[in-house]
Amino acid sequence: MVLSLVCVLAVASAARGLSDLQECPIFFSAAKRCDPIAPKSFLPADVAAVQGSKGSHSPDLGVLVDVLDAMHVMQTAYFAPWLGTWPDAIDWTAAVMGTHVSGATRSLSEALIHINPDRKSTVDWKLKSNLIERYFTQVTAYYFGQDAFAIRNEAYDDILWVVLGWLETIQLVNVHTDLHFGVNVEQDVAEPQANTVQGIADFFSNQTYHGNTWIPAFSHRARIFWDLAEHGWDTKLCGGGMIWNPRLLPYKNAITNELFIAASISMYLYFPGDENASPFYQDSSTDRPNLDAQGGPRHAKYLKAAVEGYRWLANSNMTDRQGLYTDGFHISGYADAGNNNTKCDQRDNVVLSYNQGVLLTGLRGLWEATGALSYLSDGHRLIQNVIKASGYDLISGTAIDDISTLRPGQLPRWHGLGRAGVMEDPCDASGTCSQDGQTFKGIFFHHLTAFCAPLAAPAPESGTKVDARAFAAASDSHSQACSSYSAWLQHNARAALGTRDRDGKFGQWWTAGLLSASWAGPWPTMADDGVPHETSGTDYRNYGVPNRPPWRAAPSEKGNTKAQHPIEAPAARAHSRARAPMGELKRKRQVGVDGANARDPNARGRGRTVETQGGGLALLRAYWKIAHAP
């Protein structure tokens, strides 16, 4: 059962104020009812004028080497095979790390076609295939190392990272299978062999990639966790949207809603179905699994959830004057028993990089499902807003501020999400990032990579027709726009590579990679980093829930007004505190003495971690795929 594309587009258009401008999809499944208008460009006119007619790639395998080195360091320095996880990570950041490894391994698999076109080079192929298998088996080990039972009882965003992670791994398996196992080994038919020998040959030639064995397991976990997250969708407050955490005061934030959009459309596009009815989903009348209710490939409920999720988010007033997504909304007076306000009217204005990223996967998926150009336009507009807010000018292809003119010890100007053309989160320069904050930038670049993949028309067997002229124009414009981001990616990659220590570990504050050689004086703190912290709002910093509004607990039925904590027994809370040093509160070993730390701004705070390494990996992969991959 699949939603009519016409119905979906009508819902999306009306939701986004486009009812008077009926959008015509490039894809259609019935008789053509309108004529799609081919886009001239997804870039502003002044930027498009200097970009030429179409973007181009200049393959540089040195960039791929940097990607592989970043992943090698991440998996040798931080991954514990005997545990099947990254022990220093916490539940949600580990899910993101698994996603980074799956994505980078998929990119490596795609690159093998161009690196080694001669499949008869047996030794070379074995060595390269072995590298793929090394990382795939580590991701598979993480399937068992992931604390799935604990995450089920965490916030809805924690749950949704799991969905995206295993759908990414399913894509890895599918791509690797299609690229390297799609053609059977050639048979010598001129000289028939004995039946036994021929049987052995048939057995080997009819194999597919062994990773397909694990797709049912990955699919099952993705489906279970999407079903759990679906309960977070709420229409009683704020007219819709996902609640962040069911055990805390209502907070409808950007990341949970973006994750729900991205996970829902990814389930629609990549979920192959799930015949495993455990643990709770059975039809009590027959005592048999209700597989139709569980969904399957291209199931309407996933597309509907994604369309409705974006409709709410686009109309939520979640973006600031720079066109960037702020963190989220509380409901004023909610804890007051005499207050009946249900509107999202108390906005947390902090701008974080990952809130600009996850939505890109959602928008790209909505385009693939509907052929509606507005989703691509919205995505490119968001990316361009991010680049501008980092202090980078797409027209000139350079940073807005010339750092060579700065006085000794002077920081470049803060532009909203970075400085000197390099992306930063508000905690980077001061070295105060929590474990959450150290993960954010890598998330943005992972989803930028997904959004900027070349456009592909629906497969002929899908029965979906395509307006060829409009599709070609959209594909060219998308390619040109994504290619225009290459210089910015190169600029950020150069800065990030400059933060690596002698072990190849990336730091959190990438801008330091441009400044450290000429910097004089102490490194900045929150008091002098140029970030307007005082106007950001009530940012949740991953160190517990503050006992102050608007995080304070709502009165319970018995009138208990104590600060609300996740629902667990006191003994469990004590156990959680005892385990905390393995995760969010653990500090990396100090690098050298105080003098060494003074020379290395990325040794401050939590220092270099698996999360900062994941960020470097995701950035380099984006640079490779968007600017260099053939």
XYZ file of C-alpha atoms in Angstrom:
630
model
C 0.000 0.000 0.000
C 1.573 3.258 -1.133
C 0.258 6.788 -0.785
C -0.653 8.538 -4.014
C 2.122 10.946 -4.931
C -0.511 13.494 -5.904
C -2.073 13.282 -2.430
C 1.307 13.527 -0.722
C 2.277 16.576 -2.722
C -1.046 18.241 -2.039
C -0.526 17.763 1.696
C 3.059 19.027 1.531
C 2.184 22.039 -0.622
C -0.728 23.139 1.516
C 1.305 22.684 4.661
C 4.079 24.902 3.384
C 1.833 27.701 2.126
C 2.030 26.604 -1.496
C -1.625 25.856 -2.083
C -1.897 28.731 -4.545
C 1.201 27.549 -6.369
C 0.356 23.922 -7.028
C 3.673 22.114 -7.156
C 4.017 19.652 -9.968
C 6.170 16.590 -9.255
C 8.845 15.362 -11.628
C 7.802 11.798 -10.723
C 4.212 10.698 -11.289
C 2.364 7.403 -11.241
C -0.834 8.348 -13.041
C -1.705 10.415 -16.091
C 0.295 13.624 -16.226
C -1.816 16.432 -14.748
C 0.674 19.287 -14.881
C 3.916 20.367 -16.479
C 6.865 20.506 -14.061
C 8.878 23.715 -14.218
C 12.551 22.814 -14.539
C 14.677 24.706 -12.030
C 17.237 27.149 -13.383
C 19.487 26.712 -10.372
C 19.412 25.745 -6.721
C 22.027 28.447 -6.165
C 21.441 32.186 -5.752
C 21.888 33.951 -9.085
C 25.126 35.677 -8.096
C 26.667 32.405 -6.948
C 25.455 30.461 -9.984
C 27.000 33.079 -12.266
C 30.500 32.299 -11.045
C 30.027 28.519 -10.900
C 29.549 27.863 -14.598
C 26.961 25.629 -16.170
C 27.727 22.465 -14.236
C 29.938 21.331 -11.402
C 32.826 18.982 -11.998
C 34.874 16.581 -9.905
C 38.646 16.286 -9.875
C 39.412 12.925 -8.248
C 42.190 13.060 -5.664
C 42.890 9.676 -4.115
C 44.923 11.449 -1.450
C 41.627 12.579 0.066
C 40.430 8.968 0.154
C 43.667 8.055 1.926
C 42.842 10.665 4.581
C 39.364 9.125 4.962
C 40.828 5.649 5.426
C 43.412 6.927 7.889
C 40.714 8.650 9.962
C 38.656 5.444 10.081
C 41.726 3.333 10.877
C 42.590 5.540 13.862
C 38.995 5.567 15.034
C 38.659 1.796 14.966
C 42.084 0.922 16.365
C 42.244 3.590 19.075
C 38.623 3.592 20.253
C 36.783 0.398 19.192
C 36.934 -2.671 21.450
C 36.133 -5.799 19.370
C 35.659 -7.964 22.472
C 32.912 -5.600 23.640
C 31.504 -4.810 20.222
C 31.429 -1.078 20.890
C 33.408 2.077 21.602
C 33.662 1.898 25.425
C 34.092 5.644 25.912
C 30.949 6.434 23.926
C 27.481 6.716 25.439
C 24.463 5.005 23.893
C 23.460 7.619 21.346
C 26.978 8.693 20.349
C 27.913 5.048 19.779
C 24.940 4.733 17.421
C 26.280 7.721 15.502
C 29.794 6.241 15.392
C 28.371 3.048 13.912
C 26.599 5.149 11.299
C 29.853 6.918 10.398
C 31.701 3.618 9.970
C 28.928 2.119 7.827
C 28.778 5.221 5.651
C 32.538 5.411 5.185
C 32.726 1.693 4.384
C 30.008 2.134 1.756
C 32.019 4.966 0.196
C 35.090 2.726 0.147
C 33.103 -0.024 -1.570
C 31.960 2.472 -4.204
C 35.538 3.655 -4.719
C 36.839 0.129 -5.356
C 35.135 0.097 -8.747
C 37.348 2.975 -9.855
C 40.491 2.028 -7.953
C 40.580 -1.560 -9.149
C 38.567 -1.972 -12.373
C 40.396 -5.183 -13.297
C 38.714 -7.876 -11.185
C 41.318 -10.409 -12.417
C 43.899 -8.739 -10.146
C 43.105 -11.345 -7.502
C 45.613 -10.279 -4.871
C 44.644 -6.612 -5.061
C 40.965 -7.468 -4.837
C 41.506 -9.731 -1.840
C 43.377 -7.023 0.027
C 40.778 -4.363 -0.712
C 37.870 -6.704 0.015
C 39.544 -7.613 3.304
C 39.429 -3.956 4.357
C 35.691 -3.830 3.648
C 35.159 -7.000 5.652
C 37.215 -5.690 8.558
C 34.921 -2.724 9.084
C 31.700 -4.579 8.254
C 32.432 -7.241 10.870
C 33.093 -4.508 13.434
C 29.723 -2.930 12.666
C 28.129 -6.362 12.971
C 29.837 -6.817 16.342
C 28.312 -3.500 17.389
C 24.861 -4.954 16.694
C 25.480 -7.149 19.742
C 27.476 -4.569 21.672
C 24.721 -1.979 21.381
C 22.708 -1.775 24.612
C 19.388 -2.013 22.804
C 17.367 -2.689 25.946
C 18.674 0.427 27.678
C 18.086 2.675 24.666
C 14.463 1.543 24.449
C 13.868 3.441 27.708
C 15.715 6.605 26.725
C 14.603 9.753 24.928
C 13.025 9.549 21.492
C 16.042 11.085 19.768
C 18.273 8.370 21.294
C 15.895 5.765 19.879
C 15.868 7.306 16.403
C 19.664 7.388 16.059
C 19.445 3.594 16.232
C 16.972 3.481 13.335
C 19.161 5.624 11.086
C 22.267 3.638 11.997
C 20.979 0.230 10.946
C 19.294 1.568 7.819
C 22.709 2.994 6.867
C 24.235 -0.455 7.359
C 21.518 -2.004 5.185
C 22.454 0.471 2.457
C 26.088 -0.578 2.824
C 25.156 -4.231 2.285
C 22.905 -3.456 -0.676
C 25.462 -1.233 -2.418
C 28.337 -3.640 -1.855
C 26.203 -6.507 -3.170
C 25.116 -4.613 -6.288
C 28.615 -3.384 -7.114
C 30.661 -6.505 -6.471
C 28.328 -9.526 -6.418
C 25.826 -8.700 -9.135
C 27.388 -10.879 -11.858
C 28.047 -14.567 -11.463
C 31.512 -15.926 -12.090
C 31.888 -16.878 -15.753
C 31.411 -20.583 -16.491
C 33.439 -22.564 -19.010
C 30.644 -24.130 -21.080
C 32.908 -25.358 -23.897
C 34.145 -28.313 -21.859
C 31.416 -29.768 -19.622
C 32.709 -30.988 -16.286
C 31.681 -33.922 -14.170
C 28.437 -33.454 -12.251
C 30.197 -33.198 -8.887
C 32.653 -30.568 -10.032
C 29.907 -28.647 -11.814
C 27.816 -28.732 -8.654
C 30.643 -27.203 -6.661
C 31.100 -24.515 -9.322
C 27.380 -23.746 -9.233
C 27.444 -23.540 -5.451
C 30.226 -20.945 -5.451
C 28.950 -18.933 -8.410
C 25.417 -18.611 -6.990
C 26.525 -17.027 -3.739
C 25.710 -13.470 -2.841
C 27.514 -11.183 -0.431
C 27.490 -12.771 3.020
C 26.480 -9.466 4.596
C 22.942 -10.098 3.340
C 22.641 -12.711 6.081
C 22.481 -9.874 8.595
C 19.860 -7.722 6.872
C 16.921 -9.369 8.725
C 18.606 -8.574 12.064
C 19.370 -4.967 11.109
C 15.863 -4.539 9.692
C 14.242 -5.918 12.800
C 16.051 -3.526 15.099
C 15.273 -0.566 12.838
C 11.592 -1.509 12.754
C 11.307 -2.080 16.509
C 12.910 1.246 17.302
C 10.875 3.190 14.735
C 7.718 1.726 16.244
C 8.861 2.844 19.709
C 9.685 6.347 18.486
C 6.355 6.746 16.730
C 4.719 7.079 20.148
C 6.524 10.394 20.571
C 4.351 12.094 17.944
C 1.911 14.328 19.798
C -0.933 16.540 18.557
C -2.204 17.797 21.921
C 0.643 20.295 22.289
C 1.978 22.759 19.716
C -0.301 21.384 16.990
C 1.915 18.368 16.425
C 5.558 17.398 16.516
C 7.695 14.892 18.385
C 8.270 15.189 22.123
C 11.938 14.895 23.035
C 11.642 12.858 26.246
C 8.467 11.288 27.620
C 9.803 11.427 31.190
C 10.526 15.174 31.284
C 8.569 18.368 30.737
C 7.406 18.646 27.111
C 10.188 19.865 24.868
C 9.599 19.807 21.120
C 13.029 20.242 19.678
C 14.504 20.360 16.224
C 16.667 17.253 16.460
C 13.943 14.815 17.528
C 11.612 16.032 14.800
C 14.342 16.019 12.162
C 15.314 12.504 13.189
C 11.698 11.363 12.912
C 11.453 12.840 9.406
C 14.774 11.342 8.299
C 14.122 7.948 9.903
C 10.572 7.725 8.538
C 11.494 8.504 4.940
C 14.522 6.217 5.204
C 12.241 3.414 6.421
C 10.045 4.084 3.387
C 12.993 3.937 0.979
C 15.339 1.318 2.476
C 13.466 -0.884 4.971
C 13.110 -4.321 3.304
C 10.449 -5.627 5.685
C 10.597 -7.667 8.867
C 9.097 -11.091 9.448
C 10.324 -11.270 13.027
C 7.373 -10.570 15.315
C 9.324 -10.309 18.565
C 9.158 -8.899 21.125
C 5.602 -7.540 21.412
C 3.942 -7.313 18.025
C 1.481 -10.139 17.579
C -2.173 -10.427 16.631
C -3.757 -11.810 19.801
C -6.750 -13.218 17.894
C -4.606 -15.566 15.822
C -1.430 -15.666 17.896
C 0.447 -15.002 14.648
C 2.536 -12.010 13.641
C 0.641 -9.123 12.100
C 3.258 -8.527 9.438
C 1.185 -6.005 7.489
C 0.934 -3.756 10.547
C 4.704 -3.939 10.935
C 5.156 -2.373 7.522
C 7.384 -3.294 4.636
C 9.121 -1.812 1.617
C 7.518 1.493 0.564
C 4.836 1.241 3.219
C 2.510 4.257 3.237
C 2.765 4.902 6.976
C 6.434 5.822 6.746
C 5.928 8.287 3.907
C 2.918 9.786 5.658
C 4.902 10.250 8.871
C 7.759 11.975 7.030
C 5.469 14.339 5.109
C 3.481 15.286 8.210
C 6.669 15.650 10.243
C 8.160 18.115 7.795
C 4.863 19.965 7.493
C 4.914 20.605 11.237
C 8.606 21.485 11.405
C 8.474 23.888 8.455
C 5.659 25.804 10.142
C 6.995 25.642 13.707
C 8.956 28.929 13.719
C 12.038 26.919 14.657
C 14.416 28.936 12.440
C 16.149 32.196 13.336
C 16.916 35.279 11.237
C 19.847 33.513 9.573
C 17.596 30.686 8.415
C 19.185 28.250 10.892
C 17.298 25.824 13.104
C 17.347 26.670 16.790
C 17.234 23.944 19.406
C 13.543 23.749 20.267
C 10.450 24.900 22.138
C 9.140 24.658 25.664
C 5.556 25.534 26.607
C 5.376 28.452 29.000
C 3.429 27.855 32.189
C 3.087 24.128 31.588
C 3.981 23.293 35.193
C 1.290 25.687 36.467
C -1.857 23.706 37.216
C -4.004 26.743 36.378
C -2.409 27.338 32.981
C -3.992 25.799 29.888
C -1.409 27.000 27.359
C -0.625 24.365 24.704
C 1.456 26.452 22.307
C 5.191 26.206 21.702
C 6.101 29.741 22.731
C 9.371 29.561 24.669
C 12.164 28.966 22.187
C 15.673 27.858 23.045
C 17.655 29.960 20.563
C 20.967 28.112 20.697
C 22.105 27.132 17.177
C 23.908 23.788 16.897
C 25.418 22.216 13.813
C 23.585 18.892 13.970
C 20.215 20.649 13.915
C 21.126 21.821 10.416
C 22.220 18.362 9.272
C 19.800 15.545 10.023
C 16.994 17.267 8.114
C 19.081 17.046 4.916
C 18.622 13.268 4.817
C 14.896 13.797 5.342
C 14.617 16.330 2.533
C 16.629 14.215 0.119
C 14.469 11.198 0.910
C 11.247 13.174 0.441
C 12.502 14.236 -2.979
C 13.221 10.620 -3.921
C 9.776 9.526 -2.764
C 7.765 12.311 -4.399
C 9.808 14.087 -7.057
C 8.852 17.445 -5.510
C 11.591 19.986 -6.223
C 10.736 22.096 -3.179
C 12.437 19.528 -0.931
C 15.707 19.921 -2.827
C 15.344 23.705 -2.826
C 14.781 23.759 0.925
C 17.832 21.572 1.481
C 20.167 23.675 -0.625
C 18.901 26.853 1.016
C 19.666 25.403 4.446
C 23.177 24.335 3.394
C 23.917 27.781 1.985
C 22.683 29.403 5.200
C 25.069 27.183 7.167
C 28.027 28.030 4.945
C 27.330 31.757 5.287
C 26.980 31.389 9.072
C 30.450 29.810 9.208
C 31.888 33.036 7.782
C 32.418 31.774 4.209
C 31.474 33.476 0.932
C 30.415 31.142 -1.882
C 30.824 33.850 -4.532
C 34.500 34.508 -3.862
C 35.197 31.002 -2.602
C 37.008 32.335 0.454
C 36.424 33.129 4.106
C 34.732 36.479 4.689
C 37.396 37.521 7.197
C 41.097 37.521 6.371
C 42.800 35.906 9.372
C 46.190 37.240 8.267
C 45.082 40.722 9.350
C 44.229 39.684 12.930
C 46.235 40.994 15.845
C 48.162 38.419 17.906
C 45.670 36.628 20.166
C 42.628 37.995 18.301
C 39.903 35.541 17.288
C 38.144 35.791 13.928
C 34.617 37.162 14.111
C 31.771 34.804 15.090
C 29.174 34.516 12.301
C 26.520 32.348 13.938
C 27.844 28.826 13.348
C 31.554 29.306 12.965
C 34.309 31.748 12.110
C 36.929 32.187 9.388
C 34.843 29.931 7.138
C 35.162 26.940 9.485
C 32.129 25.361 11.139
C 32.040 25.610 14.935
C 29.553 24.835 17.637
C 29.224 27.424 20.441
C 31.284 25.284 22.835
C 34.247 24.614 20.532
C 36.511 27.640 20.997
C 36.217 27.620 24.793
C 36.868 23.874 25.051
C 33.648 23.341 27.022
C 31.815 20.840 24.801
C 29.967 18.003 26.463
C 29.995 14.534 24.958
C 26.870 15.522 23.039
C 28.519 18.638 21.638
C 31.584 16.748 20.458
C 29.351 14.677 18.184
C 27.401 17.448 16.467
C 29.568 18.561 13.539
C 30.184 15.020 12.308
C 26.430 14.490 12.148
C 26.023 17.537 9.915
C 28.626 16.343 7.428
C 27.270 12.783 7.329
C 23.860 14.055 6.289
C 25.328 16.605 3.877
C 26.962 13.662 2.098
C 23.606 11.884 1.853
C 21.863 14.981 0.504
C 24.487 15.720 -2.163
C 24.556 12.248 -3.710
C 23.800 12.493 -7.473
C 20.103 12.361 -8.282
C 18.784 9.060 -9.611
C 15.486 8.491 -11.393
C 13.159 5.757 -10.112
C 13.911 2.286 -11.447
C 11.822 1.327 -14.520
C 10.319 -1.647 -12.683
C 8.776 0.725 -10.128
C 6.211 1.840 -12.680
C 6.830 5.493 -11.821
C 7.042 7.792 -14.820
C 9.496 10.662 -14.975
C 9.394 14.003 -16.722
C 12.776 13.592 -18.437
C 13.328 17.272 -19.239
C 12.607 18.475 -15.727
C 14.630 15.654 -14.178
C 17.699 16.428 -16.293
C 17.516 20.094 -15.340
C 17.091 19.255 -11.655
C 19.998 16.795 -11.768
C 22.311 19.356 -13.387
C 21.297 22.079 -10.946
C 21.748 19.771 -7.937
C 25.195 18.728 -9.167
C 26.225 22.321 -9.754
C 25.027 23.437 -6.324
C 26.749 20.581 -4.486
C 29.975 21.140 -6.420
C 29.898 24.777 -5.348
C 30.280 23.594 -1.741
C 33.579 21.825 -2.548
C 35.876 24.752 -1.743
C 34.166 25.233 1.624
C 34.590 21.539 2.373
C 38.242 21.726 1.414
C 38.704 24.744 3.695
C 37.127 22.895 6.639
C 39.052 19.692 5.887
C 42.355 21.587 5.851
C 41.510 23.162 9.219
C 40.405 19.852 10.774
C 43.480 17.989 9.534
C 45.563 20.650 11.253
C 44.149 19.600 14.638
C 45.379 15.994 14.482
C 47.939 14.975 17.063
C 50.880 12.698 16.373
C 48.582 9.665 16.703
C 46.258 10.967 13.996
C 43.441 11.894 16.400
C 41.257 14.854 15.464
C 40.509 17.707 17.831
C 37.089 19.271 18.387
C 37.870 22.916 17.566
C 38.818 22.821 13.888
C 39.440 26.575 13.558
C 42.521 26.093 15.732
C 44.040 24.236 12.789
C 44.222 27.592 11.009
C 45.261 29.658 14.021
C 47.635 27.644 16.186
C 50.829 28.488 14.290
C 50.336 32.228 14.723
C 48.347 32.351 17.964
C 49.680 34.332 20.915
C 48.423 34.328 24.478
C 45.964 32.029 26.282
C 43.283 30.229 24.344
C 39.742 31.670 24.549
C 37.188 30.926 27.245
C 33.418 31.354 27.262
C 33.980 34.905 28.483
C 35.991 35.994 25.446
C 35.221 33.556 22.580
C 32.904 36.010 20.811
C 29.879 33.708 21.032
C 26.716 35.366 22.439
C 26.135 32.692 25.077
C 23.850 34.940 27.144
C 21.203 35.099 24.386
C 21.189 31.422 23.461
C 18.443 30.323 25.844
C 18.172 27.185 27.966
C 20.558 24.720 26.391
C 20.493 21.171 27.750
C 24.162 20.245 28.246
C 24.077 16.485 28.944
C 25.138 16.860 32.607
C 21.761 16.135 34.164
C 18.489 18.062 34.109
C 18.725 21.438 35.922
C 16.253 21.998 38.769
C 14.992 25.254 37.333
C 12.340 26.333 34.834
C 11.547 25.253 32.224
C 13.124 21.878 33.003
C 11.542 21.550 36.440
C 9.053 18.716 36.752
C 5.372 19.237 36.278
C 3.254 18.498 39.386
C 2.232 14.894 39.574
C -1.208 13.687 40.588
C -0.032 13.747 44.213
C 1.361 17.260 43.880
C 5.018 16.224 43.920
C 7.065 19.123 42.523
C 10.544 17.652 42.915
C 12.861 17.797 39.944
C 11.875 15.101 37.488
C 14.371 12.421 36.551
C 14.133 9.529 34.124
C 11.887 6.888 35.636
C 14.095 4.348 37.406
C 14.597 2.943 40.872
C 17.017 4.693 43.281
C 19.377 1.748 43.046
C 19.390 2.040 39.262
C 20.138 5.772 39.519
C 23.085 5.031 41.800
C 24.295 2.420 39.321
C 23.995 4.958 36.487
C 26.102 7.442 38.432
C 28.664 4.754 39.125
C 28.927 4.019 35.411
C 29.087 7.665 34.353
C 32.902 7.844 34.089
C 32.771 5.410 31.154
C 30.691 7.925 29.255
C 29.727 11.545 29.554
C 31.855 12.512 32.571
C 35.042 10.708 31.662
C 37.950 12.929 30.742
C 40.638 11.806 28.363
C 44.131 11.495 29.783
C 45.889 14.861 29.923
C 48.342 15.271 27.053
C 51.683 16.165 28.644
C 52.025 18.915 31.208
C 50.205 22.216 31.476
C 52.638 23.828 29.067
C 51.827 21.253 26.387
C 48.110 21.767 26.934
C 48.585 25.501 26.562
C 50.043 24.911 23.118
C 47.213 22.561 22.127
C 43.713 24.038 22.489
C 42.172 20.662 21.686
C 43.657 19.113 24.822
C 41.262 21.172 26.948
C 37.983 19.878 28.355
C 37.235 16.327 27.258
C 40.162 16.407 24.841
C 40.284 14.146 21.811
C 37.637 11.426 21.894
C 35.925 8.901 19.675
C 33.300 11.580 19.001
C 35.858 14.105 17.736
C 37.402 11.366 15.597
C 33.989 10.552 14.153
C 33.572 14.223 13.294
C 36.842 14.292 11.374
C 35.918 11.081 9.551
C 32.502 12.411 8.509
C 33.980 15.695 7.262
C 36.655 13.990 5.173
C 34.109 11.568 3.735
C 31.884 14.499 2.723
C 34.864 16.207 1.083
C 35.758 13.006 -0.796
C 32.232 12.201 -1.991
C 31.162 15.735 -2.934
C 34.406 17.174 -4.304
C 36.467 14.210 -5.527
C 34.670 10.884 -5.888
C 34.398 9.807 -9.573
